[in-house]
Coordinates of C-alpha atoms in Angstrom, one line a residue:
A22 CA 55.8 106.6 -22.1
G23 CA 57.7 109.7 -20.9
R24 CA 56.7 111.5 -24.1
R25 CA 53.1 110.6 -23.8
H26 CA 53.1 111.7 -20.1
V27 CA 54.4 115.2 -21.0
V28 CA 52.0 115.5 -24.0
D29 CA 49.1 114.6 -21.7
A30 CA 50.2 117.3 -19.2
M31 CA 50.4 119.8 -22.1
R32 CA 46.9 119.1 -23.3
A33 CA 45.6 119.2 -19.7
L34 CA 46.7 122.8 -19.6
G35 CA 44.7 123.6 -22.7
L36 CA 47.8 123.9 -25.0
A37 CA 47.7 123.1 -28.7
V38 CA 50.2 120.3 -29.2
T39 CA 52.2 119.9 -32.5
I40 CA 54.7 117.1 -33.3
D41 CA 57.2 117.7 -36.2
R42 CA 58.9 115.2 -38.4
I43 CA 61.9 114.7 -36.1
G44 CA 59.7 114.1 -33.1
N45 CA 60.1 117.6 -31.5
V46 CA 56.9 118.5 -29.5
Y47 CA 55.6 122.0 -29.3
A48 CA 52.7 123.1 -27.0
R49 CA 51.2 126.6 -27.7
R50 CA 49.3 129.0 -25.5
E51 CA 47.7 131.7 -27.5
G52 CA 48.3 135.4 -26.8
R53 CA 46.3 138.5 -27.3
D54 CA 48.0 139.1 -30.7
P55 CA 48.0 135.9 -32.7
R56 CA 50.2 137.6 -35.4
A57 CA 53.1 138.1 -32.9
K58 CA 56.0 135.7 -32.8
P59 CA 55.8 133.5 -29.6
V60 CA 58.2 133.3 -26.7
M61 CA 59.5 129.7 -26.4
M62 CA 60.6 127.8 -23.3
G63 CA 62.0 124.3 -23.7
S64 CA 64.6 121.6 -23.1
H65 CA 64.5 117.8 -23.4
I66 CA 63.1 114.8 -21.6
D67 CA 65.5 112.2 -22.9
S68 CA 68.5 111.1 -20.8
V69 CA 71.7 109.1 -20.7
A70 CA 71.3 105.7 -19.2
T71 CA 72.6 106.9 -15.8
A72 CA 71.1 110.4 -15.8
G73 CA 69.3 112.0 -12.9
R74 CA 65.7 113.2 -13.0
F75 CA 66.4 116.9 -13.4
D76 CA 68.6 117.2 -16.5
G77 CA 66.4 118.6 -19.2
C78 CA 63.1 117.7 -17.4
L79 CA 63.3 120.8 -15.2
G80 CA 63.1 123.1 -18.2
V81 CA 60.1 121.3 -19.7
L82 CA 58.1 120.7 -16.6
G83 CA 59.1 124.2 -15.4
G84 CA 57.8 125.6 -18.6
L85 CA 54.5 123.9 -18.0
E86 CA 54.4 125.3 -14.5
V87 CA 54.9 128.8 -15.9
V88 CA 51.9 128.2 -18.2
R89 CA 49.9 126.9 -15.2
T90 CA 50.8 130.0 -13.2
L91 CA 49.6 132.3 -16.0
N92 CA 46.4 130.3 -16.4
D93 CA 45.7 130.5 -12.6
A94 CA 46.3 134.2 -12.8
R95 CA 44.1 134.5 -15.9
H96 CA 46.8 136.5 -17.5
V97 CA 47.0 136.4 -21.3
T98 CA 50.3 137.7 -22.6
R99 CA 50.5 139.8 -25.8
R100 CA 52.6 137.1 -27.5
P101 CA 51.8 133.4 -27.6
I102 CA 53.9 131.2 -25.4
V103 CA 55.3 127.8 -26.5
V104 CA 56.7 125.0 -24.4
A105 CA 58.8 122.5 -26.3
F106 CA 60.8 119.4 -25.8
F107 CA 63.4 118.3 -28.4
T108 CA 64.4 114.9 -29.6
E109 CA 67.7 113.2 -28.6
E110 CA 69.3 116.1 -26.9
E111 CA 71.7 113.9 -25.1
G112 CA 72.9 112.0 -28.2
A113 CA 73.0 108.9 -26.0
R114 CA 71.4 106.6 -28.5
F115 CA 72.1 108.0 -31.9
S116 CA 75.5 109.6 -31.2
T117 CA 74.6 113.2 -32.2
D118 CA 73.7 115.6 -29.4
M119 CA 71.0 118.3 -29.7
L120 CA 69.6 116.4 -32.7
G121 CA 66.1 117.6 -32.7
S122 CA 66.9 121.3 -32.1
A123 CA 69.7 121.1 -34.6
V124 CA 67.3 119.8 -37.3
A125 CA 64.7 122.4 -36.3
T126 CA 67.3 125.2 -36.7
K127 CA 68.7 123.7 -40.0
R128 CA 72.1 122.8 -38.7
I129 CA 71.4 119.1 -39.5
A130 CA 69.4 118.0 -42.5
L131 CA 66.3 115.9 -41.8
D132 CA 67.3 113.1 -44.1
R133 CA 70.7 112.8 -42.4
A134 CA 69.0 112.8 -39.0
W135 CA 66.5 110.2 -40.0
A136 CA 69.3 107.9 -41.3
L137 CA 71.3 107.9 -38.0
T138 CA 71.3 104.4 -36.4
D139 CA 71.8 103.1 -32.9
R140 CA 74.1 100.2 -31.9
A141 CA 71.3 97.7 -32.9
G142 CA 71.1 99.3 -36.4
K143 CA 67.7 100.9 -35.8
S144 CA 67.2 104.3 -37.4
V145 CA 65.9 107.5 -35.9
K146 CA 63.1 107.5 -38.4
S147 CA 62.0 103.9 -37.8
E148 CA 62.1 104.3 -34.0
L149 CA 60.1 107.6 -34.1
E150 CA 57.6 105.8 -36.2
A151 CA 57.5 102.8 -33.9
I152 CA 56.5 105.0 -30.8
G153 CA 54.1 107.1 -32.7
F154 CA 56.2 110.3 -32.7
L155 CA 57.1 110.7 -36.3
G156 CA 55.0 113.8 -36.6
E157 CA 53.6 115.5 -39.7
A158 CA 54.5 119.2 -38.9
P159 CA 57.3 120.8 -41.0
V160 CA 60.6 120.4 -39.2
E161 CA 62.1 123.8 -39.9
L162 CA 61.2 126.1 -37.0
D163 CA 59.6 129.4 -37.6
P164 CA 62.0 131.5 -35.4
P165 CA 60.3 132.6 -32.2
H166 CA 60.6 136.1 -30.6
A167 CA 63.0 134.6 -28.0
Y168 CA 63.9 131.3 -26.3
V169 CA 64.5 130.8 -22.6
E170 CA 65.6 127.5 -21.0
C171 CA 65.9 126.7 -17.3
H172 CA 68.3 123.9 -16.5
V173 CA 70.3 122.4 -13.7
E174 CA 73.9 123.6 -13.9
Q175 CA 75.3 120.0 -14.0
G176 CA 78.4 121.1 -12.2
P177 CA 79.8 122.4 -8.9
V178 CA 80.3 126.1 -9.6
L179 CA 77.0 127.6 -8.3
R180 CA 76.8 125.4 -5.3
A181 CA 80.4 126.1 -4.3
A182 CA 79.7 129.8 -4.6
N183 CA 76.5 129.4 -2.6
V184 CA 74.4 131.4 -5.1
D185 CA 70.8 130.8 -6.2
I186 CA 70.9 131.5 -9.9
G187 CA 73.3 131.1 -12.8
V188 CA 73.1 133.8 -15.5
V189 CA 74.4 131.8 -18.4
T190 CA 76.6 133.8 -20.8
G191 CA 77.0 131.0 -23.4
V192 CA 78.0 127.4 -24.1
Q193 CA 81.5 126.1 -24.7
A194 CA 82.7 124.5 -27.9
I195 CA 82.3 120.7 -28.2
A196 CA 83.7 118.0 -30.4
W197 CA 82.8 114.3 -30.3
H198 CA 84.8 111.6 -32.2
E199 CA 83.9 108.0 -32.6
L200 CA 87.0 105.7 -33.2
V201 CA 87.2 102.2 -34.5
I202 CA 90.6 100.7 -34.0
T203 CA 91.3 97.4 -35.8
G204 CA 94.1 95.0 -35.0
R205 CA 94.5 91.3 -34.9
S206 CA 93.2 88.8 -32.3
A207 CA 95.8 86.4 -30.8
H208 CA 96.4 84.1 -27.9
A209 CA 97.2 86.1 -24.7
G210 CA 99.7 83.6 -23.5
T211 CA 101.6 82.6 -26.6
T212 CA 101.9 85.8 -28.6
P213 CA 105.0 87.9 -27.7
M214 CA 104.3 91.5 -27.0
E215 CA 106.5 92.8 -29.9
L216 CA 104.5 90.7 -32.4
R217 CA 101.1 91.9 -31.3
R218 CA 98.8 94.3 -33.2
D219 CA 96.8 95.3 -30.2
P220 CA 94.0 97.9 -30.7
G221 CA 93.5 98.0 -26.9
M222 CA 97.1 99.4 -26.5
A223 CA 96.3 102.1 -29.1
A224 CA 93.1 103.0 -27.3
A225 CA 95.0 103.3 -24.0
R226 CA 97.6 105.5 -25.5
I227 CA 95.0 107.8 -27.0
Q228 CA 93.3 108.2 -23.6
L229 CA 96.6 108.9 -21.9
Y230 CA 97.5 111.4 -24.6
L231 CA 94.3 113.3 -24.0
R232 CA 95.1 113.5 -20.3
A233 CA 98.6 114.7 -21.1
M234 CA 97.2 117.4 -23.4
V235 CA 94.9 118.7 -20.7
L236 CA 97.5 118.6 -17.9
S237 CA 100.1 120.3 -20.1
G238 CA 98.4 123.7 -19.9
R239 CA 99.0 124.3 -23.6
Y240 CA 95.3 124.9 -24.1
T241 CA 94.7 126.5 -20.7
K242 CA 93.2 124.8 -17.7
Q243 CA 89.7 125.0 -19.3
L244 CA 90.3 122.1 -21.8
R245 CA 88.2 119.0 -21.0
A246 CA 88.7 115.6 -22.5
T247 CA 86.8 112.4 -21.8
V248 CA 86.8 108.8 -23.2
G249 CA 83.3 107.7 -22.3
V250 CA 83.2 104.4 -24.2
T251 CA 85.7 101.6 -24.9
Q252 CA 84.3 98.4 -26.2
Y253 CA 86.7 95.5 -26.8
S254 CA 86.1 92.6 -29.2
P255 CA 85.9 89.7 -28.7
G256 CA 86.1 90.7 -25.1
L257 CA 87.7 87.6 -23.7
V258 CA 90.2 87.5 -20.8
N259 CA 92.8 85.4 -22.7
V260 CA 92.5 86.9 -26.1
V261 CA 94.3 90.0 -27.5
P262 CA 91.4 92.1 -28.9
N263 CA 91.0 92.6 -32.7
R264 CA 88.8 95.6 -32.5
V265 CA 88.1 98.5 -30.1
Q266 CA 85.4 101.1 -30.5
M267 CA 85.8 104.2 -28.4
T268 CA 84.5 107.7 -28.0
V269 CA 86.4 111.0 -27.5
D270 CA 84.7 114.1 -26.1
V271 CA 86.8 117.3 -26.1
R272 CA 85.5 120.7 -25.0
H273 CA 86.8 124.3 -24.5
P274 CA 85.1 127.7 -24.0
D275 CA 87.0 129.1 -27.0
D276 CA 86.4 127.5 -30.4
E277 CA 89.8 128.6 -31.7
V278 CA 91.6 126.9 -28.8
L279 CA 89.5 123.7 -29.4
K280 CA 90.5 123.7 -33.0
K281 CA 94.2 123.9 -32.1
A282 CA 93.8 121.0 -29.6
L283 CA 92.0 118.9 -32.3
G284 CA 94.8 119.8 -34.7
E285 CA 97.2 118.1 -32.3
L286 CA 94.9 115.2 -31.4
V287 CA 93.9 113.9 -34.9
P288 CA 97.4 113.5 -36.2
F289 CA 98.2 111.5 -33.0
Y290 CA 95.6 109.0 -34.1
G291 CA 97.7 108.3 -37.2
K292 CA 100.9 108.1 -35.2
V293 CA 99.4 105.5 -32.9
A294 CA 98.1 103.5 -35.8
E295 CA 101.6 103.4 -37.3
E296 CA 103.4 102.6 -34.1
E297 CA 101.0 99.9 -32.9
R298 CA 100.5 98.5 -36.4
V299 CA 96.7 98.9 -36.3
E300 CA 94.1 100.8 -38.3
V301 CA 92.4 103.8 -36.7
Q302 CA 89.3 105.2 -38.3
H303 CA 87.6 108.2 -36.8
K304 CA 84.5 110.1 -37.6
V305 CA 83.2 113.3 -36.1
T306 CA 79.8 112.6 -34.6
A307 CA 79.2 116.1 -33.1
R308 CA 80.9 119.5 -33.5
T309 CA 79.5 122.7 -32.2
P310 CA 81.3 126.1 -31.7
N311 CA 81.1 128.1 -28.6
I312 CA 77.9 130.1 -28.4
A313 CA 77.2 133.5 -26.8
F314 CA 73.7 134.1 -25.5
A315 CA 71.8 137.2 -26.3
P316 CA 72.8 140.1 -23.9
R317 CA 69.1 141.1 -23.7
V318 CA 68.1 137.7 -22.3
Q319 CA 71.1 137.7 -19.9
E320 CA 70.1 141.2 -18.6
L321 CA 66.5 140.0 -18.0
V322 CA 67.7 136.9 -16.1
L323 CA 70.0 139.1 -13.9
K324 CA 67.3 141.7 -13.4
H325 CA 64.6 139.3 -12.3
A326 CA 67.0 137.3 -10.1
E327 CA 67.8 140.6 -8.3
G328 CA 64.1 141.5 -8.2
R329 CA 63.3 138.3 -6.3
G330 CA 66.2 138.8 -3.9
L331 CA 68.2 135.9 -5.3
S332 CA 72.0 135.8 -5.5
F333 CA 73.4 135.1 -8.9
K334 CA 76.6 134.5 -10.8
K335 CA 77.5 134.7 -14.5
I336 CA 78.6 131.4 -15.8
V337 CA 79.6 129.6 -19.1
S338 CA 77.8 126.3 -19.6
G339 CA 80.2 123.4 -19.8
A340 CA 77.4 121.1 -21.1
G341 CA 75.6 121.4 -24.4
H342 CA 72.0 122.5 -24.5
D343 CA 69.1 123.0 -27.0
A344 CA 69.4 126.7 -26.2
Q345 CA 72.7 126.9 -28.1
E346 CA 70.9 125.7 -31.3
M347 CA 68.1 128.1 -30.8
A348 CA 70.6 131.0 -30.4
A349 CA 71.2 130.6 -34.2
V350 CA 67.7 131.7 -35.0
C351 CA 66.5 134.0 -32.2
P352 CA 67.6 135.7 -29.0
A353 CA 68.2 132.9 -26.5
G354 CA 69.4 132.5 -23.0
M355 CA 69.4 130.2 -20.0
V356 CA 68.7 130.2 -16.2
F357 CA 70.8 127.8 -14.2
V358 CA 70.0 126.4 -10.8
P359 CA 72.6 124.8 -8.5
G360 CA 72.7 121.1 -7.7
E361 CA 73.5 119.3 -4.5
Y362 CA 76.3 116.8 -4.1
E363 CA 78.8 119.1 -5.8
G364 CA 76.3 119.5 -8.7
I365 CA 76.8 115.9 -9.9
S366 CA 74.9 115.1 -13.1
H367 CA 74.6 112.3 -15.6
N368 CA 74.3 110.3 -12.4
P369 CA 71.4 108.9 -10.4
R370 CA 72.4 111.1 -7.4
E371 CA 71.7 114.3 -9.4
Y372 CA 69.5 116.4 -7.2
S373 CA 68.3 120.0 -6.9
T374 CA 66.0 121.0 -4.0
K375 CA 62.4 122.2 -4.5
E376 CA 63.5 125.6 -3.5
Q377 CA 66.4 125.7 -6.0
C378 CA 64.1 124.5 -8.8
A379 CA 61.4 127.0 -7.8
N380 CA 63.9 129.9 -7.8
G381 CA 64.9 129.1 -11.4
V382 CA 61.4 128.6 -12.7
N383 CA 60.2 131.8 -11.0
V384 CA 63.0 133.7 -12.7
M385 CA 62.0 132.1 -16.0
L386 CA 58.4 133.1 -15.4
D387 CA 59.4 136.7 -14.9
V388 CA 61.7 136.7 -18.0
V389 CA 59.2 135.0 -20.3
T390 CA 56.3 137.2 -19.1
E391 CA 58.3 140.4 -19.8
L392 CA 59.5 139.1 -23.2
A393 CA 55.9 138.0 -24.1
E394 CA 54.6 141.6 -23.5
E395 CA 57.2 143.2 -25.8
E396 CA 55.9 145.1 -28.8
G397 CA 56.6 144.3 -32.5
V398 CA 55.7 141.4 -34.7

């Protein structure tokens, strides 16, 4: 329903809508020179189960507002302008973040993406087909002239600094692991502790080890580690579990530092397995290096924030975004807006004021308009 709502809004603005084979949606506004590569704005409209209403949606609906503003002014840019939303950016259902944009930029093969399944065993391809968004357009994106994404910061930095705009310099490196820890069910009251093969104990030790790695300072204070999921089977109060499925999310602004941290963590999985007499299987569900955004786009964001009398701060994104995938194929950058309540995100309390949102989208309007008037193919 959300997808159909946005597509209807795109068509109401007179945009030509295309859906590709991974369900990415592109809405094109023609320019004066149809041969020129377009400038693209975009983000995502999918969410985690507890997300707020701004994460991703601001960049898509803000992109449509840029188009509406240009339409109202009857201003036709030299280059076409495209507003996009990408499939499964969050990775909340199929366990791989930035899925649609990663397929569009050839980091992930379409067949592999189609074959991913959710916890109910349903595949990406079958579910896109079921909702009518398994498009026919080729999935490999023809690189645009540039890509600009407006997004809520999803953190406390901008609000704490009391600034209006974040000039995003890049995105930190990210690794996701999915672990399946298998032990042996037993009676909670009759099985001595030393005779147990408890996967729950192994999961707890891994989570505590992650915290110790972060607090040790060996990888600087910028290391982040999170266990977001722990599912115990059979999940009964008086039964030692026989299986735990858990996730591990580790991030750092420097990919080399993240590699070192993972080089310590992964052997620990084996150590825990041996000591707790369980089996630990892990697979990498997402792995992206740190990305630096194009200096040209950063300069334009800064320039137009200044031009509108807005305060700004350079910032590295702690969260992953479609812009980091687009940076592999064209000059890309982001405009951040602050959030209230200490910038809380992935939470129903996520909130940015109308003024904060308007500031970010106005800067994106200025940046995109300037990029869309540039010469060349």
